[in-house]
Amino acid sequence: MRLGCCIGERSESEMVSSEALLTAVVFLPTVWALITAFFEPKATEAIRYFGLFGTALTFLLTLVLLGAYDPAADAKTMQDGMQMYFSHPWIPNWSVNYAMGVDGISLPLVLLTGLISFLAMLASWSIEKHVKGYVILFLLLETGMLGVFLSLDFLLFYIFWEVMLLPMYFLIGIWGGPKREYAAIKFFIYTLFGGVLMLIAMLMLYFNSGNSFDLLHLAAIGQGKVPEFVFGPTFQILAFLLLFIGFAIKLPAFPFHTWLPDAHVEAPTPISMILAGVLLKMGGYGILRIAFPILPYGAQYCAYGIVALGVFSIIYGAFAALAQTDFKRLVAYSSVSHMGYVLLGMGVWKIGEQADQSIYYWQMGVNAAMFQMIAHGISSAGMFFMVGVLYDRVHHRDLNKFGGIAGLMPQYTGIAAGIFFAGLGLPGLCGFIGEIFSVLSAWQFDKLLAIIAAAGVILTAGYILWTIQRVYFGPAYKGEHAEAIVPANSRELLIGYTLLGFAILLGVMPQLLFNLMDPSISLLVNNMDSAYRALPDVAAKAAETALVP
Amino acid sequence: MGETLRNLLTLAWLLPLVGFLVEIYALCWTHRLSKAPAYLAVGCISAGFVCSAAALLTWGAQTQWAALKDTHHGGDHSAADHADSHATAEGEPSVEQDHPADAASVLPAADGEVHAAVTNGHAAHEEPSASVPTQFGGTYYTLGTFGPLAISLDWYIDSLTLVMFTMVTFIATCIHVFAIGYMHDELTEDYVDHEVHLPDHSHFHRPGRFHRFFAFLSLFCFSMLGLVLAGNIFQVFIFWELVGICSYLLIGFYVERQSASTAANKAFIMNRVGDFGFLIGLMIIWTSLGTFRFYDVPATHSADGHTSKQEVGLFHLIRGDAGDLQVSKDGSSVYLQDGHGGLMKAGDEFRTIPYWLLVAAGLGVFAGCIGKSAQFPLQTWLPDAMEGPTPVSALVHSATMVAAGVYLAGRFYPVFTPEVLLTIAYIGCITLFIGASIALVVTDIKRVLAYSTISQLGYMMLAIGLGGWAAGLFHLVTHAFFKSLMFLSSGSVIAGCHHVQDMERMGGLRRKMPLTAAAMLVGVIAISGLAIPGLKPFGEPIAFSGYHSKDAIVATALAYIKLNSVHGLLFIIPLITAGITAFYMFRLWFLTFSGAPRDAHVYEHAHENPAVMVGPLFVLSILAATCAIGGESGPLFKLLAFSEPVPAGAASGALAPVQIALPTHEQVHAVHDAAGSMALLAAIIGAGLAYALYCRKLLNPADISRQLSGLNDFLLDKWRFDDAYDYLFVRPMRIVGQWCQGFDRHVLDKILNGSASTMVTVSAWDRWFDEKFVDGLVNLVGQVAHSAGRSLRGVQTGQLRQYVMWIAVGVVVLFAALFTALPK
Amino acid sequence: MDSAGLNAYLFVAAVLFVSGVVCMAVKRNAIGVLMGVELVLNGANLNLVAFSRYTTLGLDGQVFALFVIVLAAAEAAIALAIALNFYNNHLTIDVDRGNEMHG
């Protein structure tokens, strides 16, 4: 079933079926959550299996989405590169639409969400408290995440963005560790703050585009394709900064990252997996889906800042990770470091005299950034799970008290080493491709920043190997609850092997992912480039007719 | 033929990976005491050897062994022409330097002329091998395509690849077999590790890990072969990292030992420091040249009329067929070439790369080699890597992986500018001296060999830096054989002495383990470069492999300093170090095998090892003795030299502080006998000194070291590199880490928490204002009304009669008021 | 008849009124108070009728007076009922005892 062929040829039934598919992907977890509400609260095992079944079904639906997606379809004939696009008036008075669609940028993230949600639910067997409430909130969270990745209306996007916040708040605040209230409120306020900035930018765009929330329409305006409206340079820079800060908080980039270690340390293991595996990706996705295409001039204006921030986050996160003694905090800081590569890859947009060459390096950088998001989704979810497996046994995370785990849990240690090596950027595992490709694309942008980013490989190796040495190697376990350390059970091994398998698959055959993403990214990059070059003309023309906002 | 070679080598490459996957799960299909994983590993790698050898034979047969006929410095006329042209070119460095600049500046105007000239050179170079191709390249699959940029997994096969494959698989097979015996004590459910110190002073018990060792060895072989087979520099980097991690796993095989895991970390992180440079090199190449591929992909015309453009590989982008760099007239940039003698164009402009970037790219890639090959200043990880089991030291940390740096320097030779080559030469020179000097004083048998490895790798780097490409790689191969032999012999000694490694506790062991002693002696003679002087029955002296290869290097150095007299140290230090090498190697042998036993307990329990361990020693001894047979006119050297890139030094650098001219084969050959004699003399002096000190005991070595205690301590402290790095890098890193952590805690979180508490304070004010002012006003109204009511309450007495009185009084008052106030 | 004149009526009415008021003010017996009320009312009635007779108001005064008489009758009935209840509650009809309404 190839849904995304030419839009002109698409029949009504195809439109309906694609709409049904996307809606089902997003709202299946919600329906599941509603049904879960009728369960007897004491039937915990039944609720867990039911929730697991729901996430598995959602994951299968995302796979159907993958099957229906055709990366080779000619991007130009489609709705701005979108496949399975549909749009219905939702609140006509404010011209809000129920609009969704999928392209090479959102599809990998949707798949990642499906996968990580399923695995995180599988990892939720250690949750004992209020299982019913937990599963319901978890499923609502999944709807929020999928909605963010699929919606193509700014208000809809914003609603999903905020909707996802509440379940997360409760999941950290109720099922978290000792300082859970602090962490939950910190997470909540940080994200809400970002949401407010996004709201301002959204309204700026809304009122300067003849009242439109349609992301594709806004992008067309931003790229100078709609003669009636123009986003002028100053406007673009301002709106871009607002959006960028909003998304950078989520990413998180220095200096907006301090919610992350706290949230991770306090969140229960499966929620940490979701948080690191999916939620952080929303920041990167938002930049690519909203900030970049709508505000190409702003993006180009801020490119150096984006890259510099990314590079600084890489180094800063790595240094901070070196200093940690809490296992989970270390992994959290490694996330800050790894997400720096995402910013680095995205931002390497250099407008040079010989732009014909450097745009391909930028295209490579954006591809690498997307790849790094997926790779980090797998490796960091894996790392948090590995920490969680240990925590479930010994109930502490003090790195200095570990040791000798390799002898006690050999198979688990093997998987953990593989996943940590993926984080270290070892070739053959997913982390390598994202990191190296984004660094390789950076030299043409700025030599100094590229060199600093490359230095990250030393620090990363330092903190990861040191961690492995402290936790897994050595003669004996030094902490308390030594008797509780038993080899990993089959459920834990299943999760570990799945993540490791994906890490290896993506590391050895990255082209699977690149082929999926590149047509859309190429379209985005070229659109932005030509829009940036055309902007002075468009703005001048618009100034004559006095339409510049 | 390319297909056949590719299939054979790919099979040899992937078999160990399959082996790894099966072996790592050995406990699922067999039991802990089974040797099956080892047999499987041996099977995989020996099958790999068979494939590699078959590939080498196929290649030779297809090219009619052109490689062996073609002598680069013999009577063959075409080669002589070849050499002559270089001799004239390099006889006058100043002219040579100007020439490419002129050519480049002329090119835009008279393209055809230069094109024709270079095409001639091209034809001359191709002549010996006629029309049969000798190098093959192709793509396995593409990792990612971004517009015109593509990164792929490629393969590249020439005689160097084939020799390396055969050498690696062969040595690996021997070492795998040896390891079956050496790791035998891991075949147990209850392995007692005496090196691990538990807090309660008991011994550490764990199940054996026999299968895991072989799994890691197989993984290493896979990575190493992938590195050799790689068809682009990015792929080299991939496997570069993979051999690094295998080395990490193998050094840290005894994960319970603190020293082992620390050494493993150190090895990997030091390598990463080098890889940082490598990565910068990759970035420059990728951005400036747009490709990583070594070989050219010719234009193809498919059946459906689709034509793909020719893609020029790295080597031909930088250098023409005559090895020329097209430097622009002001020396600031290098023109890229199109592989046919012309220059690359992008639109109307010639494509160029700034000269300094090319130098930086070369230095960057070489930085990777420094890390991997344990060159100065990153050499400190290699001695610590001896924490791994001895077969690992033999395979990974002497014969193959550490030589990968030299291999890469050789492979990437065409891209190196003269400045880079000079750097390589000096780094090699410093390294070989540092390594040898420390080897003089250490007493751990494996560490002596480790430092000797560092020193020998320095020789190889030196040779490559001096333009002696074939000599360097020749030494790589011979060194691989004799050093793996020596490591295995030391492993045999260690196993025979029950894990005693200190030579001070050995002595006289040749009576207990004669076969090992003999094998070690072969290795010692080979590395020392001893030969029988004056006896040349076949035109070459009778000597073991090390003599020939070291001879080639020293000869290159001598020829080099004849051309560039300011760099005289590059000959003197290697020559002196040749003597030192002989001295410390014989010291090792005498201390271990000759004289009286110094530790009766060790001697009592020492025993010769079983055939599974002695067998590989025997095989390797034969090869260590004979692999270089015929010297520089023997088959091994010729095979290697066949892949030699045309001299990279043909164009002198624009940035070089002094002009450099690289010696030609002719010039090297001219000084060969003189250099050989000098090297042999140095070796004999060194060996003789060792004999005098450690065998005849003419002087007490302890007295000498006491006399020179300052120097002795300095050497024992390994030139204090570790301390310096600890102070310069490790501690500052930790401190910066603490700062970052502190910045988060005390600045960012303070700001956040501060703003939160400011919020709380502001809202407290707000509450106060609300309560005091807004609420106060409302309350005031209420209170006034209330108190008014309260005060009027007294009037309401409930006394009926009083009310009536009030009414009456009221009426009266009303009237009175009425009548007084109202106007009449 | 004319000799009496308006002032005489007014005087009598005033006496009646004042007597009634004084009676209300000094009597502690509820019945006494009631009688005072009747006096006041009749004093007022007298005024109404006198003004009606000696001025040009016509029959308005007489009609008012009739209303007041009916009102007084109703008032007396209610007042007596109150007095009876008062007695039931307090076993006396001393109005000074009924001060529950004090503030």
mmCIF file of C-alpha atoms in Angstrom, chain B residues 46-172:
data_model
loop_
_atom_site.group_PDB
_atom_site.id
_atom_site.type_symbol
_atom_site.label_atom_id
_atom_site.label_comp_id
_atom_site.label_asym_id
_atom_site.label_seq_id
_atom_site.Cartn_x
_atom_site.Cartn_y
_atom_site.Cartn_z
ATOM 1 C CA SER B 46 43.889 -20.580 9.431
ATOM 2 C CA ALA B 47 41.180 -20.736 6.783
ATOM 3 C CA GLY B 48 41.758 -17.004 6.478
ATOM 4 C CA PHE B 49 45.442 -17.686 5.974
ATOM 5 C CA VAL B 50 44.682 -20.203 3.280
ATOM 6 C CA CYS B 51 42.441 -17.679 1.545
ATOM 7 C CA SER B 52 45.057 -14.950 1.822
ATOM 8 C CA ALA B 53 47.805 -17.168 0.515
ATOM 9 C CA ALA B 54 45.558 -18.253 -2.321
ATOM 10 C CA ALA B 55 44.855 -14.625 -3.084
ATOM 11 C CA LEU B 56 48.558 -13.830 -3.104
ATOM 12 C CA LEU B 57 49.230 -16.734 -5.432
ATOM 13 C CA THR B 58 46.351 -15.765 -7.707
ATOM 14 C CA TRP B 59 47.632 -12.257 -7.874
ATOM 15 C CA GLY B 60 51.140 -13.418 -8.619
ATOM 16 C CA ALA B 61 50.044 -15.863 -11.250
ATOM 17 C CA GLN B 62 47.841 -13.315 -12.996
ATOM 18 C CA THR B 63 50.594 -10.733 -13.118
ATOM 19 C CA GLN B 64 53.144 -13.364 -14.142
ATOM 20 C CA TRP B 65 54.990 -12.471 -10.979
ATOM 21 C CA ALA B 66 55.877 -9.163 -12.510
ATOM 22 C CA ALA B 67 56.596 -7.938 -9.035
ATOM 23 C CA LEU B 68 59.483 -10.335 -8.617
ATOM 24 C CA LYS B 69 60.950 -9.609 -12.012
ATOM 25 C CA ASP B 70 60.761 -5.910 -11.611
ATOM 26 C CA THR B 71 63.776 -4.749 -9.702
ATOM 27 C CA HIS B 72 63.667 -1.143 -8.841
ATOM 28 C CA HIS B 73 67.378 -0.833 -8.568
ATOM 29 C CA GLY B 74 68.843 -3.558 -10.729
ATOM 30 C CA GLY B 75 69.733 -4.097 -14.336
ATOM 31 C CA ASP B 76 66.193 -3.937 -15.658
ATOM 32 C CA HIS B 77 66.225 -1.131 -18.126
ATOM 33 C CA SER B 78 62.810 0.343 -17.524
ATOM 34 C CA ALA B 79 63.391 0.610 -13.808
ATOM 35 C CA ALA B 80 66.786 2.079 -14.425
ATOM 36 C CA ASP B 81 65.198 4.732 -16.593
ATOM 37 C CA HIS B 82 62.711 5.315 -13.911
ATOM 38 C CA ALA B 83 65.369 5.751 -11.299
ATOM 39 C CA ASP B 84 67.452 7.925 -13.566
ATOM 40 C CA SER B 85 64.675 10.337 -14.139
ATOM 41 C CA HIS B 86 64.381 10.766 -10.420
ATOM 42 C CA ALA B 87 68.073 11.058 -9.978
ATOM 43 C CA THR B 88 68.143 13.981 -12.306
ATOM 44 C CA ALA B 89 65.075 15.430 -10.777
ATOM 45 C CA GLU B 90 66.393 15.296 -7.294
ATOM 46 C CA GLY B 91 69.997 16.014 -7.905
ATOM 47 C CA GLU B 92 69.180 19.684 -7.958
ATOM 48 C CA PRO B 93 66.612 20.356 -5.306
ATOM 49 C CA SER B 94 66.305 24.028 -6.051
ATOM 50 C CA VAL B 95 65.328 23.404 -9.638
ATOM 51 C CA GLU B 96 63.001 20.665 -8.562
ATOM 52 C CA GLN B 97 61.213 23.005 -6.244
ATOM 53 C CA ASP B 98 60.511 25.518 -8.910
ATOM 54 C CA HIS B 99 59.514 23.054 -11.518
ATOM 55 C CA PRO B 100 56.031 22.143 -10.345
ATOM 56 C CA ALA B 101 55.219 25.741 -9.697
ATOM 57 C CA ASP B 102 56.166 26.570 -13.213
ATOM 58 C CA ALA B 103 54.214 23.701 -14.573
ATOM 59 C CA ALA B 104 51.174 24.745 -12.649
ATOM 60 C CA SER B 105 51.403 28.320 -13.706
ATOM 61 C CA VAL B 106 51.859 27.276 -17.278
ATOM 62 C CA LEU B 107 49.034 24.810 -17.185
ATOM 63 C CA PRO B 108 46.068 27.079 -17.664
ATOM 64 C CA ALA B 109 47.630 28.463 -20.792
ATOM 65 C CA ALA B 110 49.098 25.332 -22.302
ATOM 66 C CA ASP B 111 47.178 22.459 -20.913
ATOM 67 C CA GLY B 112 47.887 20.043 -23.704
ATOM 68 C CA GLU B 113 51.629 20.286 -23.413
ATOM 69 C CA VAL B 114 51.880 19.291 -19.817
ATOM 70 C CA HIS B 115 49.221 16.695 -20.271
ATOM 71 C CA ALA B 116 51.270 14.971 -22.892
ATOM 72 C CA ALA B 117 54.399 15.085 -20.792
ATOM 73 C CA VAL B 118 52.766 13.497 -17.820
ATOM 74 C CA THR B 119 51.104 10.868 -19.914
ATOM 75 C CA ASN B 120 54.548 9.746 -20.970
ATOM 76 C CA GLY B 121 55.542 9.352 -17.372
ATOM 77 C CA HIS B 122 52.388 7.423 -16.841
ATOM 78 C CA ALA B 123 53.213 5.003 -19.612
ATOM 79 C CA ALA B 124 56.746 4.527 -18.384
ATOM 80 C CA HIS B 125 55.492 3.653 -14.951
ATOM 81 C CA GLU B 126 52.966 1.162 -16.201
ATOM 82 C CA GLU B 127 55.376 -0.555 -18.524
ATOM 83 C CA PRO B 128 56.700 -3.359 -16.325
ATOM 84 C CA SER B 129 53.295 -4.759 -15.544
ATOM 85 C CA ALA B 130 52.171 -4.431 -19.137
ATOM 86 C CA SER B 131 48.402 -4.229 -19.360
ATOM 87 C CA VAL B 132 47.517 -6.511 -16.455
ATOM 88 C CA PRO B 133 46.220 -4.439 -13.584
ATOM 89 C CA THR B 134 47.967 -4.962 -10.286
ATOM 90 C CA GLN B 135 45.780 -2.891 -8.008
ATOM 91 C CA PHE B 136 42.125 -3.429 -7.463
ATOM 92 C CA GLY B 137 39.499 -1.437 -5.706
ATOM 93 C CA GLY B 138 35.782 -1.566 -5.317
ATOM 94 C CA THR B 139 32.887 -0.737 -3.088
ATOM 95 C CA TYR B 140 31.034 -3.063 -0.752
ATOM 96 C CA TYR B 141 28.231 -0.668 -0.026
ATOM 97 C CA THR B 142 27.621 2.991 0.623
ATOM 98 C CA LEU B 143 27.147 4.210 4.166
ATOM 99 C CA GLY B 144 25.619 7.500 3.217
ATOM 100 C CA THR B 145 25.172 9.686 0.175
ATOM 101 C CA PHE B 146 24.687 13.423 0.424
ATOM 102 C CA GLY B 147 24.405 14.979 -2.959
ATOM 103 C CA PRO B 148 27.724 14.338 -4.657
ATOM 104 C CA LEU B 149 29.374 13.318 -1.377
ATOM 105 C CA ALA B 150 29.406 9.639 -0.557
ATOM 106 C CA ILE B 151 31.046 7.643 2.187
ATOM 107 C CA SER B 152 31.278 3.957 1.522
ATOM 108 C CA LEU B 153 32.924 0.749 2.602
ATOM 109 C CA ASP B 154 35.509 -0.046 -0.042
ATOM 110 C CA TRP B 155 38.220 -2.555 -0.616
ATOM 111 C CA TYR B 156 41.629 -1.927 -2.083
ATOM 112 C CA ILE B 157 44.026 -4.678 -2.955
ATOM 113 C CA ASP B 158 47.618 -4.359 -4.033
ATOM 114 C CA SER B 159 50.698 -6.326 -3.165
ATOM 115 C CA LEU B 160 51.022 -4.549 0.184
ATOM 116 C CA THR B 161 47.490 -5.594 1.107
ATOM 117 C CA LEU B 162 48.204 -9.151 0.098
ATOM 118 C CA VAL B 163 51.481 -9.368 1.986
ATOM 119 C CA MET B 164 49.912 -7.859 5.083
ATOM 120 C CA PHE B 165 46.959 -10.241 4.883
ATOM 121 C CA THR B 166 49.162 -13.256 4.544
ATOM 122 C CA MET B 167 51.505 -12.094 7.286
ATOM 123 C CA VAL B 168 48.718 -11.213 9.727
ATOM 124 C CA THR B 169 46.736 -14.391 9.206
ATOM 125 C CA PHE B 170 49.848 -16.537 9.415
ATOM 126 C CA ILE B 171 51.189 -14.999 12.608
ATOM 127 C CA ALA B 172 47.703 -14.964 14.071
#
